[in-house]
mmCIF file of C-alpha atoms in Angstrom:
data_model
loop_
_atom_site.group_PDB
_atom_site.id
_atom_site.type_symbol
_atom_site.label_atom_id
_atom_site.label_comp_id
_atom_site.label_asym_id
_atom_site.label_seq_id
_atom_site.Cartn_x
_atom_site.Cartn_y
_atom_site.Cartn_z
ATOM 1 C CA MET A 1104 0.000 0.000 0.000
ATOM 2 C CA THR A 1105 2.827 2.401 0.936
ATOM 3 C CA LEU A 1106 4.659 1.663 -2.342
ATOM 4 C CA GLY A 1107 1.498 2.213 -4.358
ATOM 5 C CA MET A 1108 0.813 5.555 -2.674
ATOM 6 C CA SER A 1109 4.420 6.671 -3.169
ATOM 7 C CA VAL A 1110 4.234 5.882 -6.907
ATOM 8 C CA LEU A 1111 0.945 7.794 -7.132
ATOM 9 C CA SER A 1112 2.533 10.724 -5.290
ATOM 10 C CA VAL A 1113 5.452 10.805 -7.754
ATOM 11 C CA MET A 1114 2.997 10.795 -10.670
ATOM 12 C CA MET A 1115 0.973 13.665 -9.204
ATOM 13 C CA LEU A 1116 4.130 15.652 -8.422
ATOM 14 C CA ALA A 1117 5.391 15.160 -11.990
ATOM 15 C CA THR A 1118 2.038 16.330 -13.369
ATOM 16 C CA THR A 1119 2.250 19.476 -11.245
ATOM 17 C CA VAL A 1120 5.849 20.232 -12.288
ATOM 18 C CA PHE A 1121 5.198 19.752 -16.020
ATOM 19 C CA GLU A 1122 1.746 21.416 -16.124
ATOM 20 C CA LEU A 1123 2.732 24.975 -17.028
ATOM 21 C CA PRO A 1124 5.670 24.100 -19.341
ATOM 22 C CA SER A 1125 3.447 21.729 -21.331
ATOM 23 C CA GLY A 1126 0.850 24.455 -21.934
ATOM 24 C CA LEU A 1127 3.544 26.882 -23.089
ATOM 25 C CA MET A 1128 4.943 24.176 -25.395
ATOM 26 C CA SER A 1129 1.539 23.592 -26.955
ATOM 27 C CA ASP A 1130 1.033 27.275 -27.757
ATOM 28 C CA ALA A 1131 4.575 27.658 -29.120
ATOM 29 C CA MET A 1132 5.214 24.327 -30.912
ATOM 30 C CA GLY A 1133 1.725 23.385 -32.063
ATOM 31 C CA ARG A 1134 -0.977 21.024 -30.836
ATOM 32 C CA LYS A 1135 0.011 17.961 -32.878
ATOM 33 C CA ARG A 1136 3.625 17.821 -31.676
ATOM 34 C CA VAL A 1137 2.588 17.990 -28.037
ATOM 35 C CA LEU A 1138 -0.099 15.363 -28.677
ATOM 36 C CA VAL A 1139 2.541 13.005 -30.120
ATOM 37 C CA PHE A 1140 4.925 13.721 -27.220
ATOM 38 C CA GLY A 1141 2.119 12.975 -24.759
ATOM 39 C CA ALA A 1142 1.293 9.660 -26.438
ATOM 40 C CA LEU A 1143 5.000 8.740 -26.478
ATOM 41 C CA ALA A 1144 5.376 9.582 -22.772
ATOM 42 C CA SER A 1145 2.307 7.468 -22.021
ATOM 43 C CA LEU A 1146 3.826 4.514 -23.902
ATOM 44 C CA VAL A 1147 7.167 4.856 -22.084
ATOM 45 C CA SER A 1148 5.265 4.940 -18.797
ATOM 46 C CA ALA A 1149 3.384 1.726 -19.594
ATOM 47 C CA LEU A 1150 6.606 -0.026 -20.661
ATOM 48 C CA ALA A 1151 8.373 1.044 -17.454
ATOM 49 C CA TYR A 1152 5.510 -0.295 -15.332
ATOM 50 C CA ALA A 1153 5.471 -3.574 -17.277
ATOM 51 C CA LEU A 1154 9.249 -4.086 -17.136
ATOM 52 C CA SER A 1155 9.661 -3.119 -13.483
ATOM 53 C CA GLN A 1156 11.187 -5.681 -11.173
ATOM 54 C CA GLY A 1157 11.829 -3.154 -8.444
ATOM 55 C CA VAL A 1158 10.813 0.254 -7.228
ATOM 56 C CA TRP A 1159 12.955 2.479 -9.463
ATOM 57 C CA LEU A 1160 11.333 1.569 -12.771
ATOM 58 C CA LEU A 1161 7.959 2.137 -11.121
ATOM 59 C CA TYR A 1162 9.081 5.659 -10.240
ATOM 60 C CA VAL A 1163 10.337 6.197 -13.812
ATOM 61 C CA GLY A 1164 6.954 5.062 -15.084
ATOM 62 C CA ALA A 1165 5.234 7.429 -12.662
ATOM 63 C CA VAL A 1166 7.294 10.411 -13.894
ATOM 64 C CA PHE A 1167 6.439 9.694 -17.542
ATOM 65 C CA ASP A 1168 2.839 9.034 -16.554
ATOM 66 C CA GLY A 1169 2.658 12.470 -14.942
ATOM 67 C CA LEU A 1170 4.375 14.004 -17.975
ATOM 68 C CA SER A 1171 1.803 12.495 -20.340
ATOM 69 C CA VAL A 1172 -1.082 13.759 -18.195
ATOM 70 C CA ALA A 1173 0.412 17.267 -18.215
ATOM 71 C CA LEU A 1174 1.034 17.210 -21.979
ATOM 72 C CA PHE A 1175 -2.543 16.128 -22.657
ATOM 73 C CA SER A 1176 -4.042 18.455 -20.024
ATOM 74 C CA GLY A 1177 -4.529 21.758 -21.830
ATOM 75 C CA ASN A 1178 -3.377 20.650 -25.261
ATOM 76 C CA ASN A 1179 -6.089 18.162 -26.223
ATOM 77 C CA ASP A 1180 -9.053 20.428 -25.509
ATOM 78 C CA ALA A 1181 -7.261 23.283 -27.283
ATOM 79 C CA LEU A 1182 -6.595 20.979 -30.256
ATOM 80 C CA LEU A 1183 -10.268 20.040 -30.532
ATOM 81 C CA TYR A 1184 -11.448 23.646 -30.191
ATOM 82 C CA ASP A 1185 -8.903 24.940 -32.727
ATOM 83 C CA LEU A 1186 -9.765 22.200 -35.239
ATOM 84 C CA LEU A 1187 -13.448 23.108 -35.011
ATOM 85 C CA LYS A 1188 -12.700 26.834 -35.122
ATOM 86 C CA SER A 1189 -10.654 26.376 -38.293
ATOM 87 C CA GLU A 1190 -13.833 24.926 -39.826
ATOM 88 C CA GLN A 1191 -15.942 27.736 -38.279
ATOM 89 C CA ALA A 1192 -17.736 25.077 -36.233
ATOM 90 C CA GLU A 1193 -16.698 26.006 -32.683
ATOM 91 C CA GLU A 1194 -20.373 26.093 -31.678
ATOM 92 C CA THR A 1195 -20.347 22.280 -31.968
ATOM 93 C CA TYR A 1196 -17.465 21.995 -29.463
ATOM 94 C CA LYS A 1197 -19.780 20.993 -26.613
ATOM 95 C CA GLY A 1198 -21.203 18.037 -28.517
ATOM 96 C CA HIS A 1199 -17.832 16.748 -29.724
ATOM 97 C CA LEU A 1200 -16.181 17.149 -26.313
ATOM 98 C CA GLY A 1201 -19.086 15.369 -24.642
ATOM 99 C CA ARG A 1202 -18.933 12.367 -26.981
ATOM 100 C CA ILE A 1203 -15.144 12.034 -26.687
ATOM 101 C CA SER A 1204 -15.238 12.301 -22.882
ATOM 102 C CA SER A 1205 -18.118 9.820 -22.748
ATOM 103 C CA MET A 1206 -16.056 7.223 -24.605
ATOM 104 C CA ALA A 1207 -13.147 7.836 -22.220
ATOM 105 C CA HIS A 1208 -15.321 7.160 -19.155
ATOM 106 C CA GLY A 1209 -16.872 4.148 -20.871
ATOM 107 C CA ALA A 1210 -13.355 2.849 -21.451
ATOM 108 C CA LEU A 1211 -12.612 3.260 -17.727
ATOM 109 C CA THR A 1212 -15.561 1.019 -16.894
ATOM 110 C CA VAL A 1213 -14.533 -1.617 -19.460
ATOM 111 C CA ALA A 1214 -10.888 -1.467 -18.337
ATOM 112 C CA ALA A 1215 -11.849 -1.979 -14.691
ATOM 113 C CA VAL A 1216 -13.860 -5.095 -15.554
ATOM 114 C CA ALA A 1217 -11.252 -6.435 -17.998
ATOM 115 C CA GLY A 1218 -8.404 -5.802 -15.555
ATOM 116 C CA THR A 1219 -10.223 -7.691 -12.815
ATOM 117 C CA LEU A 1220 -10.851 -10.676 -15.109
ATOM 118 C CA VAL A 1221 -7.240 -10.788 -16.326
ATOM 119 C CA LEU A 1222 -5.970 -10.519 -12.760
ATOM 120 C CA ASN A 1223 -8.102 -13.499 -11.737
ATOM 121 C CA TRP A 1224 -6.339 -15.857 -14.163
ATOM 122 C CA SER A 1225 -2.990 -14.133 -14.568
ATOM 123 C CA SER A 1226 -0.876 -11.489 -12.802
ATOM 124 C CA TYR A 1227 -0.351 -7.766 -12.384
ATOM 125 C CA SER A 1228 2.514 -8.050 -14.862
ATOM 126 C CA MET A 1229 0.141 -9.334 -17.552
ATOM 127 C CA VAL A 1230 -2.265 -6.462 -16.866
ATOM 128 C CA MET A 1231 0.603 -4.002 -17.316
ATOM 129 C CA TRP A 1232 1.766 -5.601 -20.570
ATOM 130 C CA LEU A 1233 -1.759 -5.575 -21.969
ATOM 131 C CA SER A 1234 -1.959 -1.849 -21.190
ATOM 132 C CA VAL A 1235 0.974 -1.286 -23.569
ATOM 133 C CA VAL A 1236 -1.138 -2.296 -26.595
ATOM 134 C CA PRO A 1237 -3.614 0.635 -26.539
ATOM 135 C CA ARG A 1238 -0.718 3.050 -25.890
ATOM 136 C CA VAL A 1239 0.993 1.864 -29.094
ATOM 137 C CA ILE A 1240 -2.256 2.279 -31.034
ATOM 138 C CA CYS A 1241 -2.727 5.726 -29.495
ATOM 139 C CA LEU A 1242 0.769 6.819 -30.562
ATOM 140 C CA LEU A 1243 0.183 5.633 -34.133
ATOM 141 C CA LEU A 1244 -3.152 7.441 -34.320
ATOM 142 C CA THR A 1245 -1.624 10.752 -33.206
ATOM 143 C CA LEU A 1246 0.598 10.697 -36.302
ATOM 144 C CA TRP A 1247 -2.524 11.051 -38.489
ATOM 145 C CA VAL A 1248 -3.928 14.035 -36.583
ATOM 146 C CA ASP A 1249 -3.856 17.323 -38.507
ATOM 147 C CA GLU A 1250 -2.501 20.537 -37.053
ATOM 148 C CA PRO A 1251 -5.337 23.106 -36.850
ATOM 149 C CA ARG A 1252 -5.136 25.715 -39.612
ATOM 150 C CA THR A 1253 -5.719 28.430 -37.016
ATOM 151 C CA ALA A 1254 -2.656 27.380 -34.991
ATOM 152 C CA THR A 1255 0.424 29.610 -35.056
ATOM 153 C CA ILE A 1256 3.747 27.843 -34.448
ATOM 154 C CA ARG A 1257 6.171 30.372 -32.984
ATOM 155 C CA GLU A 1258 9.937 29.931 -33.069
ATOM 156 C CA GLY A 1259 12.382 31.392 -30.565
ATOM 157 C CA VAL A 1260 9.854 31.766 -27.763
ATOM 158 C CA VAL A 1261 11.299 32.591 -24.334
ATOM 159 C CA PRO A 1262 9.141 30.450 -21.993
ATOM 160 C CA TRP A 1263 9.204 32.660 -18.910
ATOM 161 C CA ARG A 1264 8.427 35.807 -20.887
ATOM 162 C CA ASP A 1265 5.563 33.931 -22.488
ATOM 163 C CA LEU A 1266 4.318 32.884 -19.045
ATOM 164 C CA VAL A 1267 4.385 36.508 -17.859
ATOM 165 C CA GLU A 1268 2.319 37.471 -20.906
ATOM 166 C CA VAL A 1269 -0.169 34.670 -20.178
ATOM 167 C CA LEU A 1270 -0.587 35.760 -16.561
ATOM 168 C CA ARG A 1271 -1.015 39.382 -17.648
ATOM 169 C CA GLU A 1272 -3.756 38.413 -20.108
ATOM 170 C CA VAL A 1273 -5.518 36.422 -17.396
ATOM 171 C CA ARG A 1274 -5.297 39.325 -14.940
ATOM 172 C CA GLU A 1275 -6.740 41.735 -17.516
ATOM 173 C CA ASN A 1276 -9.846 39.565 -17.928
ATOM 174 C CA PRO A 1277 -11.787 39.747 -14.614
ATOM 175 C CA ARG A 1278 -14.377 37.228 -15.768
ATOM 176 C CA LEU A 1279 -11.659 34.699 -16.593
ATOM 177 C CA VAL A 1280 -10.014 35.288 -13.196
ATOM 178 C CA LYS A 1281 -13.301 34.546 -11.428
ATOM 179 C CA LEU A 1282 -13.827 31.451 -13.583
ATOM 180 C CA ILE A 1283 -10.352 30.119 -12.748
ATOM 181 C CA VAL A 1284 -10.993 30.707 -9.025
ATOM 182 C CA ALA A 1285 -14.410 29.025 -9.196
ATOM 183 C CA ASP A 1286 -13.172 26.052 -11.235
ATOM 184 C CA SER A 1287 -10.111 25.616 -9.008
ATOM 185 C CA LEU A 1288 -12.186 25.602 -5.828
ATOM 186 C CA SER A 1289 -14.803 23.326 -7.365
ATOM 187 C CA GLY A 1290 -12.336 20.894 -8.931
ATOM 188 C CA GLY A 1291 -9.691 20.907 -6.195
ATOM 189 C CA VAL A 1292 -11.974 20.592 -3.179
ATOM 190 C CA GLY A 1293 -14.271 18.266 -5.120
ATOM 191 C CA GLU A 1294 -11.421 15.881 -5.957
ATOM 192 C CA ALA A 1295 -10.099 15.928 -2.380
ATOM 193 C CA SER A 1296 -13.596 15.199 -1.061
ATOM 194 C CA TYR A 1297 -14.079 12.405 -3.593
ATOM 195 C CA GLN A 1298 -10.836 10.684 -2.580
ATOM 196 C CA PHE A 1299 -11.654 11.161 1.109
ATOM 197 C CA ARG A 1300 -15.188 9.827 0.592
ATOM 198 C CA ALA A 1301 -13.929 6.232 0.672
ATOM 199 C CA ALA A 1302 -13.494 6.554 4.441
ATOM 200 C CA PHE A 1303 -17.158 7.534 4.745
ATOM 201 C CA LEU A 1304 -18.366 4.737 2.440
ATOM 202 C CA ARG A 1305 -16.625 2.137 4.618
ATOM 203 C CA MET A 1306 -18.781 3.331 7.499
ATOM 204 C CA VAL A 1307 -22.094 2.558 5.752
ATOM 205 C CA TRP A 1308 -21.366 -0.196 3.168
ATOM 206 C CA PRO A 1309 -19.412 -3.470 3.244
ATOM 207 C CA LEU A 1310 -15.954 -3.299 1.693
ATOM 208 C CA TRP A 1311 -16.851 -5.538 -1.285
ATOM 209 C CA ALA A 1312 -19.680 -3.188 -2.330
ATOM 210 C CA ILE A 1313 -17.645 0.028 -2.357
ATOM 211 C CA GLY A 1314 -16.180 -0.758 -5.780
ATOM 212 C CA LEU A 1315 -19.695 -0.661 -7.214
ATOM 213 C CA THR A 1316 -19.941 3.065 -6.541
ATOM 214 C CA GLY A 1317 -16.890 3.694 -8.726
ATOM 215 C CA ALA A 1318 -18.218 1.574 -11.603
ATOM 216 C CA LEU A 1319 -21.681 3.144 -11.383
ATOM 217 C CA GLY A 1320 -20.113 6.585 -11.170
ATOM 218 C CA ASP A 1321 -18.079 6.035 -14.357
ATOM 219 C CA PHE A 1322 -21.168 4.724 -16.142
ATOM 220 C CA GLY A 1323 -23.246 7.705 -15.011
ATOM 221 C CA ALA A 1324 -20.513 10.119 -16.092
ATOM 222 C CA ALA A 1325 -20.285 8.432 -19.512
ATOM 223 C CA VAL A 1326 -24.038 8.832 -20.048
ATOM 224 C CA SER A 1327 -23.930 12.435 -18.835
ATOM 225 C CA TYR A 1328 -21.060 13.337 -21.156
ATOM 226 C CA TRP A 1329 -22.749 11.691 -24.159
ATOM 227 C CA PHE A 1330 -25.878 13.839 -23.947
ATOM 228 C CA SER A 1331 -24.244 16.973 -22.498
ATOM 229 C CA GLY A 1332 -24.004 18.898 -25.766
ATOM 230 C CA LYS A 1333 -27.710 18.557 -26.544
ATOM 231 C CA VAL A 1334 -28.770 19.352 -22.981
ATOM 232 C CA ILE A 1335 -26.598 22.482 -22.791
ATOM 233 C CA ASP A 1336 -27.881 23.687 -26.165
ATOM 234 C CA LYS A 1337 -31.427 23.274 -24.854
ATOM 235 C CA ILE A 1338 -31.242 24.769 -21.347
ATOM 236 C CA GLY A 1339 -28.028 26.797 -21.533
ATOM 237 C CA ALA A 1340 -24.714 26.713 -19.666
ATOM 238 C CA LYS A 1341 -25.999 28.820 -16.767
ATOM 239 C CA LYS A 1342 -28.788 26.426 -15.781
ATOM 240 C CA SER A 1343 -26.552 23.396 -16.442
ATOM 241 C CA ILE A 1344 -23.833 24.573 -14.063
ATOM 242 C CA LEU A 1345 -26.016 26.025 -11.310
ATOM 243 C CA LEU A 1346 -28.486 23.117 -11.229
ATOM 244 C CA GLU A 1347 -25.631 20.594 -10.982
ATOM 245 C CA LYS A 1348 -23.936 22.529 -8.199
ATOM 246 C CA LEU A 1349 -27.158 22.867 -6.207
ATOM 247 C CA TYR A 1350 -28.067 19.197 -6.708
ATOM 248 C CA SER A 1351 -24.596 18.002 -5.675
ATOM 249 C CA LEU A 1352 -24.597 20.248 -2.606
ATOM 250 C CA CYS A 1353 -27.989 18.926 -1.465
ATOM 251 C CA CYS A 1354 -27.039 15.287 -2.117
ATOM 252 C CA ASN A 1355 -23.731 15.608 -0.283
ATOM 253 C CA VAL A 1356 -25.189 17.294 2.794
ATOM 254 C CA ILE A 1357 -28.129 14.865 3.038
ATOM 255 C CA SER A 1358 -25.922 11.795 2.464
ATOM 256 C CA TYR A 1359 -23.308 12.722 5.065
ATOM 257 C CA ALA A 1360 -25.971 13.779 7.562
ATOM 258 C CA MET A 1361 -28.003 10.535 7.151
ATOM 259 C CA GLN A 1362 -24.993 8.179 7.366
ATOM 260 C CA ASN A 1363 -26.965 5.118 6.254
ATOM 261 C CA SER A 1364 -26.991 2.565 3.427
ATOM 262 C CA LEU A 1365 -28.779 4.988 1.083
ATOM 263 C CA SER A 1366 -25.974 7.540 1.300
ATOM 264 C CA PRO A 1367 -23.650 5.924 -1.307
ATOM 265 C CA ILE A 1368 -26.524 5.661 -3.803
ATOM 266 C CA LEU A 1369 -27.407 9.313 -3.360
ATOM 267 C CA LEU A 1370 -23.760 10.352 -3.667
ATOM 268 C CA THR A 1371 -23.304 8.289 -6.835
ATOM 269 C CA SER A 1372 -26.394 9.857 -8.426
ATOM 270 C CA THR A 1373 -24.463 13.118 -8.827
ATOM 271 C CA SER A 1374 -22.411 11.441 -11.579
ATOM 272 C CA MET A 1375 -25.428 11.790 -13.884
ATOM 273 C CA PHE A 1376 -24.654 15.532 -14.020
ATOM 274 C CA TYR A 1377 -20.847 15.241 -13.953
ATOM 275 C CA GLY A 1378 -20.312 15.338 -17.705
ATOM 276 C CA LEU A 1379 -22.923 18.038 -18.207
ATOM 277 C CA VAL A 1380 -21.287 20.533 -15.864
ATOM 278 C CA ASN A 1381 -17.727 19.795 -17.014
ATOM 279 C CA VAL A 1382 -18.568 20.286 -20.677
ATOM 280 C CA ALA A 1383 -20.421 23.527 -19.877
ATOM 281 C CA LYS A 1384 -17.467 24.865 -17.855
ATOM 282 C CA ASN A 1385 -14.939 23.763 -20.470
ATOM 283 C CA ASP A 1386 -16.876 25.428 -23.278
ATOM 284 C CA LEU A 1387 -17.105 28.665 -21.284
ATOM 285 C CA SER A 1388 -13.363 28.519 -20.575
ATOM 286 C CA GLN A 1389 -12.443 28.022 -24.241
ATOM 287 C CA ARG A 1390 -14.512 31.072 -25.168
ATOM 288 C CA LEU A 1391 -12.670 33.193 -22.611
ATOM 289 C CA TYR A 1392 -9.148 31.963 -23.448
ATOM 290 C CA SER A 1393 -7.154 33.885 -26.057
ATOM 291 C CA ASP A 1394 -6.256 32.100 -29.299
ATOM 292 C CA ARG A 1395 -2.566 32.814 -28.762
ATOM 293 C CA HIS A 1396 -2.382 31.275 -25.268
ATOM 294 C CA ARG A 1397 -5.294 28.833 -25.181
ATOM 295 C CA ALA A 1398 -3.375 25.805 -23.842
ATOM 296 C CA SER A 1399 -1.255 27.888 -21.456
ATOM 297 C CA MET A 1400 -4.339 29.415 -19.846
ATOM 298 C CA ALA A 1401 -5.836 25.946 -19.440
ATOM 299 C CA SER A 1402 -2.601 24.811 -17.780
ATOM 300 C CA VAL A 1403 -2.743 27.752 -15.360
ATOM 301 C CA LYS A 1404 -6.224 26.658 -14.311
ATOM 302 C CA SER A 1405 -5.194 22.982 -14.041
ATOM 303 C CA LEU A 1406 -2.204 23.881 -11.871
ATOM 304 C CA ALA A 1407 -4.376 26.057 -9.623
ATOM 305 C CA THR A 1408 -6.868 23.192 -9.280
ATOM 306 C CA THR A 1409 -4.106 20.750 -8.335
ATOM 307 C CA LEU A 1410 -2.669 23.079 -5.694
ATOM 308 C CA VAL A 1411 -6.110 23.764 -4.199
ATOM 309 C CA GLY A 1412 -6.789 20.020 -4.129
ATOM 310 C CA ALA A 1413 -3.507 19.285 -2.350
ATOM 311 C CA LEU A 1414 -4.171 21.964 0.274
ATOM 312 C CA ALA A 1415 -7.781 20.825 0.738
ATOM 313 C CA ALA A 1416 -6.667 17.215 1.237
ATOM 314 C CA VAL A 1417 -4.247 18.229 4.007
ATOM 315 C CA VAL A 1418 -6.772 20.464 5.784
ATOM 316 C CA MET A 1419 -9.517 17.861 5.423
ATOM 317 C CA GLY A 1420 -7.248 15.233 6.948
ATOM 318 C CA ILE A 1421 -6.447 17.464 9.925
ATOM 319 C CA VAL A 1422 -10.133 18.231 10.526
ATOM 320 C CA ALA A 1423 -11.002 14.529 10.237
ATOM 321 C CA ASP A 1424 -8.322 13.562 12.764
ATOM 322 C CA HIS A 1425 -9.788 15.946 15.343
ATOM 323 C CA LEU A 1426 -13.518 15.946 14.564
ATOM 324 C CA GLY A 1427 -14.146 12.867 12.409
ATOM 325 C CA ALA A 1428 -14.546 12.134 8.691
ATOM 326 C CA VAL A 1429 -18.219 13.095 8.490
ATOM 327 C CA THR A 1430 -17.626 16.483 10.111
ATOM 328 C CA ALA A 1431 -14.752 17.173 7.713
ATOM 329 C CA LEU A 1432 -16.832 16.282 4.656
ATOM 330 C CA LEU A 1433 -19.774 18.370 5.849
ATOM 331 C CA ALA A 1434 -17.574 21.340 6.734
ATOM 332 C CA PHE A 1435 -16.119 21.477 3.242
ATOM 333 C CA GLN A 1436 -19.594 21.760 1.727
ATOM 334 C CA THR A 1437 -19.386 25.438 2.682
ATOM 335 C CA VAL A 1438 -16.918 25.797 -0.189
ATOM 336 C CA SER A 1439 -19.681 24.631 -2.534
ATOM 337 C CA VAL A 1440 -21.818 27.572 -1.424
ATOM 338 C CA VAL A 1441 -18.980 29.973 -2.290
ATOM 339 C CA VAL A 1442 -18.534 28.243 -5.660
ATOM 340 C CA ILE A 1443 -22.246 28.557 -6.479
ATOM 341 C CA LEU A 1444 -22.132 32.302 -5.737
ATOM 342 C CA LEU A 1445 -19.048 32.698 -7.941
ATOM 343 C CA TYR A 1446 -20.658 30.885 -10.871
ATOM 344 C CA TRP A 1447 -23.839 32.925 -10.405
ATOM 345 C CA ASP A 1448 -21.770 36.111 -10.717
ATOM 346 C CA ILE A 1449 -19.822 34.809 -13.731
ATOM 347 C CA LEU A 1450 -22.940 33.673 -15.587
ATOM 348 C CA ARG A 1451 -24.990 36.825 -15.034
ATOM 349 C CA GLU A 1452 -23.928 38.108 -18.450
ATOM 350 C CA PRO A 1453 -25.917 36.801 -21.445
ATOM 351 C CA GLU A 1454 -24.320 33.631 -22.836
ATOM 352 C CA GLY A 1455 -24.211 35.060 -26.318
ATOM 353 C CA SER A 1456 -21.913 37.845 -25.105
ATOM 354 C CA VAL A 1457 -19.068 35.404 -24.438
ATOM 355 C CA ARG A 1458 -16.584 35.437 -27.286
ATOM 356 C CA THR A 1459 -13.071 34.077 -27.636
ATOM 357 C CA PRO A 1460 -10.642 37.008 -27.341
ATOM 358 C CA SER A 1461 -7.827 37.123 -29.850
ATOM 359 C CA ARG A 1462 -4.396 38.631 -29.397
ATOM 360 C CA SER A 1463 -2.157 39.718 -32.214
ATOM 361 C CA CYS A 1464 1.312 38.213 -32.310
#
């Protein structure tokens, strides 16, 4: 258990370290190159895990795993948005992002089942070697991806000067600043609470049943992502985000307060809105990012979310040690109230008024 957590910690640390540089690379070198580098890093990671006979190769795999996550982080969404924008079809971004994300969560469900079956008749080593196959296919597929026609590959970029320019552009857009704060609080505290929730689930369900919540959650998220584009087009981003936040807040408070066998079911039901709210927030973000620094701005937000999540996890652990897990989880629901107020302020402007700002080179 300790080894597994240490490998996970190395992966998360690597993701944090590479987050900002990867966004700057994407904006300077082009989306396709960074996509290929990310797929290559993912393949190296899988090979290191599969070949490991000791701890050091596991750590090498974790570093490359974190690198691949960082390279994909802001780049892939920017690639999709830029490809659609080059075809003057950015209004369809929500639908395409939802379908792609739905397939990713569906794959998580299938992989969990397949991994369990393989592990029953083979070994962890076989599971790791089988994971190399899709990474090879992924790398080959990236070679056929086109660079968006709207992308501008810039030579001789000084990274730190570029970062200063990115931060200045963010600061000059108050609505984007508020969105980054809201998304960072929502994503960071939400992820910390989700990881900490396992301690609560063990209090109300048998250990063998806890895995069901993860599988059902992935399935619910896949369904939510698949239909998110159509739902957002029908009711709008404002209602999509605020309704999800209010529903999740109510479900969380009621579940933790009840502390009975119905609590996990109620908590898992929030996954049916997970894809909807993430697509709505992502679409709003892409419209507020500048064309010149789209991936870098996404990396700034991802880094902020990671740092908030790390801090929230530490504080939540301290509160739980002194007052109990349930009290800690309930106390952090106050952050959800702040997040709802922030989104309400951000979304007061008419949705049609949101346009992607451009910046001349």
